XYZ file of C-alpha atoms in Angstrom:
661
model
C 0.020 -0.191 0.074
C 1.444 3.208 -0.969
C 2.200 5.902 1.549
C 0.181 9.216 1.213
C 1.367 12.620 2.204
C -0.709 13.988 3.560
C -3.048 11.286 4.609
C -6.495 11.367 2.513
C -8.676 11.467 5.840
C -11.218 13.003 3.620
C -11.821 12.634 -0.020
C -14.696 13.171 -2.740
C -16.156 10.057 -4.919
C -13.664 10.999 -7.552
C -10.776 10.654 -5.039
C -11.986 7.462 -3.472
C -11.915 5.769 -6.977
C -8.482 7.402 -7.353
C -7.192 6.467 -4.056
C -8.393 2.727 -4.527
C -5.680 2.633 -7.986
C -3.355 4.517 -5.893
C -3.587 1.778 -2.884
C -2.574 -0.801 -5.144
C 1.065 0.809 -5.687
C 3.491 -1.366 -3.893
C 4.603 -0.083 -0.144
C 7.803 1.832 -1.577
C 5.694 4.001 -3.203
C 4.878 7.829 -1.919
C 1.873 9.625 -3.535
C 2.514 13.544 -2.625
C -0.120 16.436 -2.701
C 1.771 19.719 -3.160
C 0.552 22.198 -0.670
C 2.120 24.892 -2.789
C -1.550 26.800 -3.738
C -2.605 26.238 0.161
C 0.288 28.066 1.509
C 0.372 31.313 -0.905
C -2.207 32.899 -3.425
C -1.049 32.051 -6.940
C 0.585 34.861 -8.791
C -1.198 36.196 -11.847
C -0.636 34.203 -14.958
C -0.044 30.936 -12.641
C -2.259 28.442 -13.276
C -1.889 25.736 -10.820
C 0.344 22.596 -10.394
C -0.612 19.180 -10.976
C -2.581 17.462 -7.888
C -0.332 14.334 -7.324
C 2.786 13.260 -7.462
C 4.077 9.648 -7.323
C 7.713 8.440 -6.340
C 9.294 5.590 -5.956
C 13.074 4.860 -5.216
C 13.836 2.638 -8.143
C 10.948 4.139 -10.599
C 11.407 7.365 -10.356
C 8.455 10.002 -10.612
C 5.284 10.667 -12.089
C 3.025 13.861 -12.106
C -0.629 13.145 -12.163
C -3.393 15.917 -12.875
C -7.236 15.412 -13.038
C -9.331 17.311 -15.731
C -13.398 16.892 -15.339
C -14.139 18.505 -18.703
C -16.087 16.873 -20.827
C -15.060 15.905 -24.116
C -17.432 17.741 -26.360
C -15.595 21.136 -24.892
C -12.183 19.854 -25.183
C -12.533 18.480 -28.725
C -10.422 20.623 -31.331
C -12.415 19.380 -34.461
C -14.932 21.215 -33.864
C -15.862 24.225 -36.685
C -15.191 27.121 -34.416
C -12.603 28.141 -31.784
C -13.177 26.814 -28.842
C -11.959 28.809 -26.000
C -12.031 25.480 -23.451
C -9.886 23.883 -25.410
C -7.286 27.004 -25.995
C -7.628 26.869 -21.864
C -7.005 23.009 -21.936
C -3.908 23.394 -23.969
C -2.448 26.794 -21.918
C -3.254 24.255 -18.660
C -1.103 21.312 -20.339
C 1.817 23.935 -21.236
C 2.059 25.802 -17.809
C 2.074 22.140 -16.101
C 4.806 20.865 -18.667
C 6.653 24.277 -18.416
C 6.792 23.806 -14.324
C 8.192 20.004 -14.470
C 11.744 18.715 -15.384
C 11.700 18.048 -19.266
C 11.748 13.913 -18.525
C 9.353 13.406 -16.137
C 6.063 12.311 -17.399
C 2.836 13.832 -16.918
C -0.416 12.164 -16.675
C -3.449 13.847 -17.305
C -6.416 11.577 -16.310
C -9.729 12.595 -18.640
C -12.250 12.095 -15.571
C -15.266 12.826 -17.853
C -13.852 11.021 -21.077
C -13.969 7.649 -22.498
C -11.123 5.635 -23.748
C -11.639 6.345 -27.479
C -12.184 10.101 -26.768
C -8.846 10.313 -24.711
C -6.894 8.668 -27.458
C -8.755 11.118 -29.991
C -7.441 13.849 -28.174
C -4.174 12.637 -27.787
C -4.010 12.140 -31.777
C -5.001 15.858 -31.593
C -2.525 17.241 -29.468
C 0.555 15.443 -31.348
C 3.251 13.490 -29.788
C 4.803 14.625 -26.769
C 6.794 11.581 -25.279
C 6.579 13.113 -21.449
C 2.630 13.559 -21.707
C -0.032 11.131 -21.166
C -3.587 11.078 -21.258
C -5.873 8.418 -19.909
C -9.746 8.359 -18.877
C -11.064 7.236 -16.065
C -12.165 4.028 -17.279
C -9.126 3.200 -18.956
C -7.265 3.880 -15.296
C -9.811 1.819 -13.243
C -9.796 -0.967 -15.808
C -5.595 -0.996 -16.042
C -5.133 -0.079 -12.072
C -1.618 0.788 -10.348
C 0.228 -1.149 -13.085
C -0.315 1.273 -15.447
C 0.801 4.115 -13.039
C 3.824 2.269 -12.510
C 4.974 1.942 -16.236
C 4.687 5.652 -16.345
C 6.957 6.592 -13.635
C 10.645 7.816 -14.797
C 13.979 8.120 -12.785
C 15.097 11.856 -12.497
C 18.602 13.136 -11.954
C 19.688 14.476 -8.311
C 19.645 17.890 -9.408
C 16.003 17.148 -10.902
C 14.888 15.640 -7.775
C 15.947 18.379 -5.666
C 14.387 20.853 -8.062
C 11.075 18.947 -7.610
C 11.462 19.076 -3.976
C 12.389 22.682 -3.696
C 9.699 23.591 -6.211
C 6.638 21.592 -5.482
C 7.080 20.456 -1.546
C 9.296 23.193 -0.151
C 8.022 22.848 3.320
C 9.955 19.345 3.467
C 12.975 20.813 3.354
C 15.203 20.382 6.959
C 14.669 24.036 9.011
C 17.931 22.880 10.413
C 21.337 21.721 8.797
C 22.294 18.615 10.090
C 26.065 17.074 9.309
C 24.995 14.050 10.309
C 22.020 13.476 8.119
C 24.004 14.093 4.777
C 26.493 11.603 5.763
C 23.950 9.254 6.668
C 21.662 9.692 3.193
C 25.305 10.118 1.459
C 23.310 13.045 -0.534
C 24.872 15.754 -1.959
C 21.816 17.757 -2.428
C 22.592 21.573 -1.632
C 19.251 21.263 0.301
C 18.572 18.139 2.398
C 14.861 16.787 3.346
C 12.767 15.048 5.463
C 12.506 11.709 4.319
C 9.058 10.026 3.725
C 8.142 8.834 6.873
C 9.098 11.928 8.635
C 7.304 14.082 6.079
C 4.504 12.015 6.461
C 4.317 12.469 10.026
C 4.918 16.342 9.866
C 1.957 16.380 7.657
C -0.672 14.112 9.838
C -4.242 15.599 9.747
C -3.764 18.550 8.051
C -7.008 20.188 6.701
C -6.479 21.279 3.203
C -9.792 22.001 2.468
C -10.326 18.896 0.354
C -13.492 18.956 -1.788
C -14.936 16.021 0.355
C -17.948 14.310 0.785
C -17.986 11.639 3.280
C -20.984 9.960 5.177
C -21.610 11.707 8.416
C -19.976 8.654 10.198
C -16.834 8.515 8.365
C -16.403 12.548 8.735
C -16.909 12.361 12.510
C -13.807 9.589 12.376
C -11.793 11.745 10.192
C -12.080 14.354 12.450
C -11.435 12.992 15.703
C -8.108 13.438 15.932
C -7.105 15.583 18.885
C -4.296 13.593 19.863
C -1.047 12.280 17.785
C 2.294 11.003 19.037
C 5.293 10.300 17.055
C 7.643 7.596 19.216
C 11.173 7.930 17.857
C 14.574 6.810 18.648
C 17.335 9.166 19.349
C 18.228 11.381 15.831
C 15.377 10.142 14.371
C 14.480 13.439 13.451
C 11.617 14.292 16.042
C 12.415 17.870 16.641
C 12.473 18.441 12.671
C 8.809 16.734 12.412
C 7.803 19.246 14.852
C 9.271 22.176 13.953
C 8.446 21.301 10.408
C 4.749 20.566 11.051
C 4.891 24.036 13.253
C 6.248 26.095 10.229
C 3.781 24.458 7.957
C 0.965 24.990 10.093
C 1.575 28.607 11.203
C 2.016 29.504 6.988
C -1.512 27.227 6.033
C -3.350 28.683 8.908
C -1.975 32.406 9.559
C -4.868 33.588 11.386
C -4.391 30.564 14.031
C -2.097 30.438 16.615
C 0.680 27.592 16.883
C 2.422 26.742 20.052
C 5.558 24.576 20.725
C 6.358 23.373 24.222
C 9.817 22.198 24.686
C 11.180 20.818 28.176
C 14.036 23.137 28.608
C 15.654 26.344 28.407
C 18.808 25.327 26.428
C 17.123 23.769 23.436
C 14.882 26.222 22.844
C 17.471 28.712 22.839
C 19.885 26.266 20.543
C 16.927 25.707 17.864
C 15.666 29.618 18.054
C 19.873 30.240 16.955
C 19.831 27.652 14.240
C 16.559 29.007 12.871
C 18.032 32.146 13.011
C 20.528 31.545 10.937
C 18.579 29.072 8.831
C 15.466 31.222 7.646
C 15.657 34.415 9.719
C 12.553 35.447 11.834
C 9.881 33.049 12.850
C 6.206 33.442 11.325
C 3.963 35.918 14.222
C 1.878 33.310 14.908
C 4.358 30.899 16.072
C 5.198 30.444 19.689
C 8.762 28.649 20.575
C 8.763 28.611 24.406
C 9.621 26.468 27.285
C 6.971 24.573 29.277
C 7.743 26.223 32.519
C 8.171 30.132 31.015
C 4.434 29.264 29.222
C 2.849 27.696 32.596
C 4.110 30.594 34.679
C 2.534 33.280 31.904
C -0.716 31.055 31.874
C -0.755 31.353 35.735
C -0.240 34.875 36.091
C -3.306 35.285 33.647
C -5.226 33.260 35.585
C -4.513 34.704 39.466
C -3.456 37.952 38.297
C -0.753 38.048 40.999
C 2.819 37.300 41.658
C 3.822 33.915 41.264
C 6.743 33.078 43.291
C 8.358 29.984 44.664
C 11.833 29.554 46.758
C 14.684 31.057 45.519
C 17.101 29.410 48.015
C 17.491 25.475 47.308
C 18.004 25.170 50.790
C 14.371 26.880 51.587
C 12.014 23.821 50.973
C 14.350 21.068 52.841
C 14.460 23.354 55.965
C 10.600 24.032 55.967
C 10.350 20.439 55.773
C 12.353 19.313 58.462
C 10.493 21.895 60.895
C 7.260 20.484 59.702
C 7.688 16.971 60.069
C 8.730 16.935 63.504
C 4.580 16.378 63.905
C 5.232 12.764 62.178
C 8.000 11.468 63.810
C 7.518 7.737 62.558
C 7.464 9.181 59.182
C 11.283 7.544 57.931
C 11.158 8.866 54.276
C 14.131 10.856 53.348
C 13.385 14.875 52.459
C 14.438 14.445 49.263
C 11.886 11.218 48.786
C 9.455 13.568 50.763
C 9.588 16.455 48.096
C 9.587 13.927 45.218
C 6.475 12.533 46.548
C 4.824 15.918 46.971
C 5.703 17.043 43.326
C 4.307 13.285 42.635
C 1.190 14.513 44.119
C 0.792 18.093 42.353
C 1.617 15.954 39.119
C -0.824 13.150 39.155
C -3.489 16.077 40.317
C -4.524 14.178 43.476
C -6.834 15.838 45.205
C -7.659 14.182 48.339
C -6.415 11.484 50.690
C -8.880 9.023 49.769
C -7.902 9.323 45.866
C -4.319 9.307 46.728
C -4.801 5.632 48.607
C -6.237 4.500 45.159
C -3.400 6.259 42.840
C -1.034 4.135 41.792
C 2.700 4.557 42.591
C 4.082 1.841 39.844
C 7.959 3.008 38.903
C 8.093 5.288 41.877
C 11.100 3.439 42.953
C 10.099 3.029 46.964
C 6.538 1.447 48.376
C 3.958 3.045 50.733
C 1.907 1.388 53.035
C -1.488 2.793 53.634
C -0.436 4.418 57.069
C 2.563 5.967 55.302
C 0.724 7.449 52.664
C -1.901 9.102 54.987
C 1.164 10.986 57.096
C 2.730 11.892 53.584
C -0.443 13.192 52.673
C -1.272 15.437 55.874
C 2.751 16.502 55.816
C 1.876 17.444 51.988
C -0.969 19.438 53.114
C 1.054 21.504 56.046
C 3.639 22.195 53.743
C 1.729 23.370 50.744
C -0.353 25.840 53.403
C 3.149 26.687 55.399
C 4.572 27.965 51.594
C 1.137 29.817 50.759
C 1.630 31.926 53.925
C 4.550 32.629 52.791
C 3.690 33.806 49.111
C 5.197 31.040 48.079
C 4.193 27.389 46.042
C 6.144 24.384 44.849
C 6.666 24.560 41.276
C 4.988 21.547 40.717
C 1.953 23.025 42.184
C 1.796 25.848 39.175
C 0.291 23.219 36.662
C -2.213 21.562 39.204
C -3.135 25.492 39.939
C -3.970 26.261 36.756
C -5.568 22.927 36.084
C -8.109 23.788 39.567
C -8.673 27.436 38.475
C -12.279 28.155 38.861
C -12.564 29.901 35.168
C -10.383 29.539 32.544
C -11.456 32.199 30.407
C -8.293 34.090 30.846
C -5.972 31.226 29.237
C -4.113 31.972 26.315
C -5.595 29.548 23.703
C -4.106 28.067 20.358
C -5.351 26.106 17.866
C -2.507 23.862 17.630
C -0.005 22.469 20.132
C 2.901 20.488 19.612
C 5.146 19.011 22.397
C 8.694 18.095 21.890
C 10.214 15.661 24.093
C 6.573 14.905 25.825
C 7.721 12.159 27.406
C 9.093 14.436 30.061
C 5.863 15.996 30.779
C 3.645 15.368 33.496
C -0.084 14.193 33.758
C -1.007 18.004 35.022
C 1.485 19.980 32.305
C -0.757 17.844 29.613
C -4.155 19.201 31.226
C -2.650 22.659 31.051
C -2.046 22.212 27.343
C -5.033 20.928 26.695
C -7.066 23.380 28.487
C -5.287 25.901 26.090
C -6.523 24.389 23.283
C -9.194 25.961 21.347
C -12.624 23.587 20.218
C -11.096 21.161 17.549
C -7.731 22.115 18.658
C -4.808 19.831 17.776
C -2.333 18.089 20.291
C 0.660 16.998 18.461
C 3.209 15.079 20.735
C 7.158 13.625 20.012
C 8.672 11.675 22.483
C 11.297 8.982 22.803
C 10.745 6.673 25.446
C 14.346 5.257 25.695
C 15.049 8.782 27.716
C 12.009 8.601 29.496
C 13.967 8.976 32.576
C 12.017 12.183 34.227
C 8.619 10.800 34.110
C 9.811 7.144 34.151
C 7.240 4.422 34.075
C 3.963 6.689 33.376
C 1.766 5.323 30.276
C 0.431 8.062 28.129
C -3.204 6.749 29.415
C -1.769 7.276 33.302
C -1.039 11.038 31.440
C -4.625 11.473 30.363
C -3.965 10.915 26.938
C -5.542 8.235 24.582
C -2.973 7.524 21.736
C -3.922 3.699 20.525
C -3.859 3.627 17.061
C -2.536 7.457 16.570
C 0.997 6.331 17.525
C 3.786 6.349 14.582
C 7.469 4.847 15.086
C 10.497 5.935 13.937
C 13.023 3.733 14.869
C 16.224 4.778 12.283
C 18.492 7.380 13.467
C 19.904 9.935 11.148
C 21.887 11.546 13.598
C 24.531 9.487 15.385
C 26.744 6.363 14.095
C 25.711 2.602 14.381
C 28.634 2.008 17.149
C 27.655 5.197 19.029
C 24.099 4.074 19.301
C 24.736 0.332 19.758
C 26.841 1.076 22.879
C 24.337 3.666 24.179
C 21.669 1.434 23.926
C 23.573 -1.906 25.153
C 23.952 0.096 28.107
C 20.493 1.125 28.733
C 19.372 -2.729 28.121
C 21.440 -3.438 31.130
C 18.564 -2.059 33.223
C 15.523 -1.382 30.726
C 13.254 -4.618 29.709
C 11.952 -4.567 26.143
C 8.496 -2.960 26.815
C 7.500 -1.293 23.569
C 6.094 1.465 25.620
C 8.995 2.507 27.347
C 11.798 1.186 25.101
C 11.982 1.345 21.273
C 14.732 -1.103 19.605
C 16.369 0.882 16.885
C 16.564 0.144 13.354
C 20.633 -0.092 12.445
C 20.154 -0.893 8.543
C 21.758 1.516 6.329
C 23.606 3.590 9.028
C 27.283 4.388 9.025
C 29.464 2.268 11.385
C 31.511 4.988 12.809
C 34.209 4.753 15.222
C 33.549 3.316 18.851
C 33.356 5.532 21.548
C 36.446 6.899 23.281
C 36.887 6.459 27.430
C 40.013 8.849 28.491
C 40.794 8.130 32.562
C 41.976 10.739 34.222
C 42.824 10.647 37.931
C 40.292 13.715 39.153
C 37.351 15.873 38.164
C 40.051 18.658 37.461
C 42.329 16.430 35.521
C 39.284 15.857 33.492
C 38.381 19.254 32.608
C 42.010 20.070 31.315
C 42.014 17.179 29.394
C 39.078 18.014 27.734
C 39.799 21.267 26.819
C 43.306 20.309 25.929
C 41.639 17.510 23.311
C 38.764 20.041 21.968
C 41.329 22.752 21.025
C 43.864 19.907 19.455
C 40.557 18.760 17.388
C 39.247 21.854 15.959
C 42.787 22.642 15.177
C 43.446 19.457 13.687
C 40.770 18.904 11.533
C 39.524 22.648 11.074
C 36.235 21.789 12.690
C 33.909 24.635 13.658
C 33.322 25.484 17.537
C 29.912 24.686 16.670
C 30.786 21.054 15.656
C 31.491 20.638 19.605
C 29.139 19.850 22.700
C 30.311 19.389 26.071
C 28.042 18.056 28.698
C 28.777 17.841 32.164
C 27.450 15.787 35.328
C 26.990 16.826 38.974
C 30.809 15.995 39.917
C 32.263 18.312 37.543
C 33.953 21.626 38.546
C 31.443 23.307 35.996
C 32.885 26.968 36.666
C 36.511 25.818 36.192
C 35.271 24.069 33.044
C 33.881 27.187 31.737
C 36.558 29.376 32.623
C 39.701 27.018 30.910
C 37.412 26.543 27.838
C 36.644 30.657 27.743
C 40.755 30.841 28.480
C 41.690 28.309 25.525
C 38.843 29.735 22.803
C 37.773 33.074 24.071
C 35.105 33.897 26.087
C 32.826 35.133 23.616
C 32.864 32.012 21.697
C 31.630 29.671 24.602
C 27.958 29.381 24.979
C 27.305 28.078 28.074
C 23.770 27.281 27.621
C 22.814 26.944 31.552
C 24.166 30.528 32.231
C 23.299 32.560 28.863
C 19.788 31.018 28.669
C 18.048 32.598 25.961
C 20.403 33.430 23.333
C 24.343 33.439 22.400
C 26.578 35.654 24.683
C 27.717 38.131 21.458
C 24.371 37.537 19.740
C 23.237 35.465 16.657
C 25.614 34.740 13.933
C 29.376 34.266 15.661
C 30.497 30.223 16.287
C 29.951 28.885 19.269
C 31.382 25.940 21.201
C 28.061 25.051 23.551
C 28.235 23.664 26.845
C 25.398 22.281 28.893
C 24.772 20.538 32.030
C 23.533 16.609 31.954
C 19.680 17.502 33.451
C 19.145 20.197 30.279
C 21.119 18.544 27.813
C 18.272 16.358 26.085
C 17.669 17.820 22.546
C 21.040 19.309 21.926
C 23.246 17.768 19.447
C 26.760 17.935 18.196
C 28.910 16.360 15.619
C 31.786 15.941 18.373
C 30.534 15.275 22.046
C 32.120 15.182 25.270
C 30.922 13.931 28.600
C 32.296 14.836 31.793
C 31.167 13.246 35.214
C 29.104 10.621 34.261
C 30.904 7.638 36.296
C 27.717 7.663 38.559
C 25.304 6.871 35.780
C 27.749 3.534 35.185
C 26.433 0.906 37.681
C 26.007 -2.560 37.794
C 22.673 -2.600 36.363
C 21.007 -2.768 39.625
C 16.874 -2.574 39.678
C 16.019 1.165 40.874
C 18.906 2.823 38.872
C 16.714 3.229 35.407
C 17.053 6.712 35.766
C 20.024 7.008 35.365
C 20.914 4.486 32.239
C 18.265 6.753 30.530
C 20.373 9.680 31.454
C 23.435 7.865 30.025
C 21.640 7.152 26.724
C 20.576 10.650 26.344
C 23.875 11.964 26.817
C 25.230 9.815 24.604
C 23.035 10.186 21.799
C 23.936 13.702 21.649
C 26.766 12.715 19.721
C 26.794 12.459 15.673
C 30.246 11.336 14.615
C 32.659 11.307 17.684
C 31.906 10.616 21.187
C 34.449 10.985 24.017
C 33.603 10.132 28.101
C 36.035 11.008 30.279
C 36.130 8.944 33.551
C 38.096 9.629 36.993
C 37.017 6.169 38.250
C 37.052 2.367 37.153
C 34.251 1.511 35.399
C 32.267 -1.765 35.542
C 33.950 -4.349 33.177
C 31.106 -4.904 30.620
C 30.492 -1.359 30.482
C 34.367 -0.300 29.670
C 34.414 -2.942 27.096
C 32.375 -0.947 24.784
C 34.746 1.978 24.605
C 37.688 2.259 22.873
C 40.485 2.964 25.731
C 42.846 5.926 25.222
C 45.897 6.948 27.593
């Protein structure tokens, strides 16, 4: 069965007949509908484009247009001049002029018989790349007739077709790794067919339609879509491409992209600035945190404050918990449980007793739950008296607001890195959708270390039958992805909801990750800086090729200062310090530096990892979150991965790396 881009969720009677024929093409065939006319008004003199393009990796391309005019109006043998015939010939000439000379154009004469189609073909004269076919001929000969007409085109013509008719499929963010993966010498890179299909799901193109009422209702019931993909499969590209497309298709509708952390938002904005300049005015890209804070303030019309001192909440908790002396949970676990209660929108002690805590990592008996609930309520009340609240309570407050009329509303909301979102977060996003709004999610379950073991159903989302899996990674190499996956599999079971096995077919083998052993965290900093300087000089690499990710045990200020001293203070973009834009503005070339907790979504040709030793354990239960963090950090690399360690790694883990002195 062919892949339709966009899908035909609604169709007229004519289109249904045509789709039956197209569906009989093999699964390698792609049927594309140009969106050019939907994206902009035709200029004077333009007569539109062919309705469809059929692409096959071996057979090549075929353009297809449908003409509804009956033979009597098209016949060139009439005694008097025929304006309809003249317009028909002008349309054919315009279509041919827009296509590469060798690309076949099939014109389906929907209101003509086979004999009438043959008559028109004779009148037009021999044109090798133009074919006329009546509806009855198409229905009788089927998909074989279409396949026989397809012809290969040159790489330059292929790029011209995509640029001219499907410009929205161009990749907005440059990707050197993808070019190497595809062995592609085109000046412009494009989404592959599966990515393009995912980015165009459920687009409303105002197709001429007339489905029965029950079919129309089913076709319109696509409030949620989920794209699950392995690291580097293009999920962020899909979300960005879809958002840009929606913003252009519907300039009066608001489009929102929510991303988990500030560094990736800043990185995306910088790269989009380089690629496209300014964003559409109806498109907003922001973090969930910034967006939720703004929504909270709109609802409550009051300042929003949380404890600024990291010690404030633990100190308050230690003072309050004396009222429950038998509660033995550590402060950190109690705070984590408070966040869980907010994120799951637990409204009462009785509801807490019935709430599943699967995957929480520690058990609580009924009595302990009761005491945790009482302490949670006391802590929340004490914070409110101080004009403060838990960060996790912001989404809860939004959901429980008595009136949501003040919320900013959107027709389209897209969530990248959705595996990190809590149920309460999703509820706030849904509340801000307009009626018939669309929610589009991109996630990597292999990285799901923040809200581990929550299912989409737990999060209040029914994605059954609405999920697309992307198993091919374009970012990294087989060696890096296999090593990261092997380490992850030491603790993560092959649960399809929580783990995706990648497809290695066609991936570049690449070099194994390198392990550098050093004596101390300070030595790791010195060695990393020296290696980066040497690599940049030896291979003439731009600094934007490098991404440095550090863990909790790394002296981060020393690392930043040493990088600044070696490469220049205006050439280092510490994404956790300069959160909104690079230190010298958009344009210059920067090495990027990020904390492990905020590195998801970033990528670099060469990635250095420091302070990751604590994540390499012996596969003991309960350490799944660490395994997923390490997987995320390793798969940021597209070409080369270097890990520095000042401790002995488990033997099976160390064996996966190439050791260097």
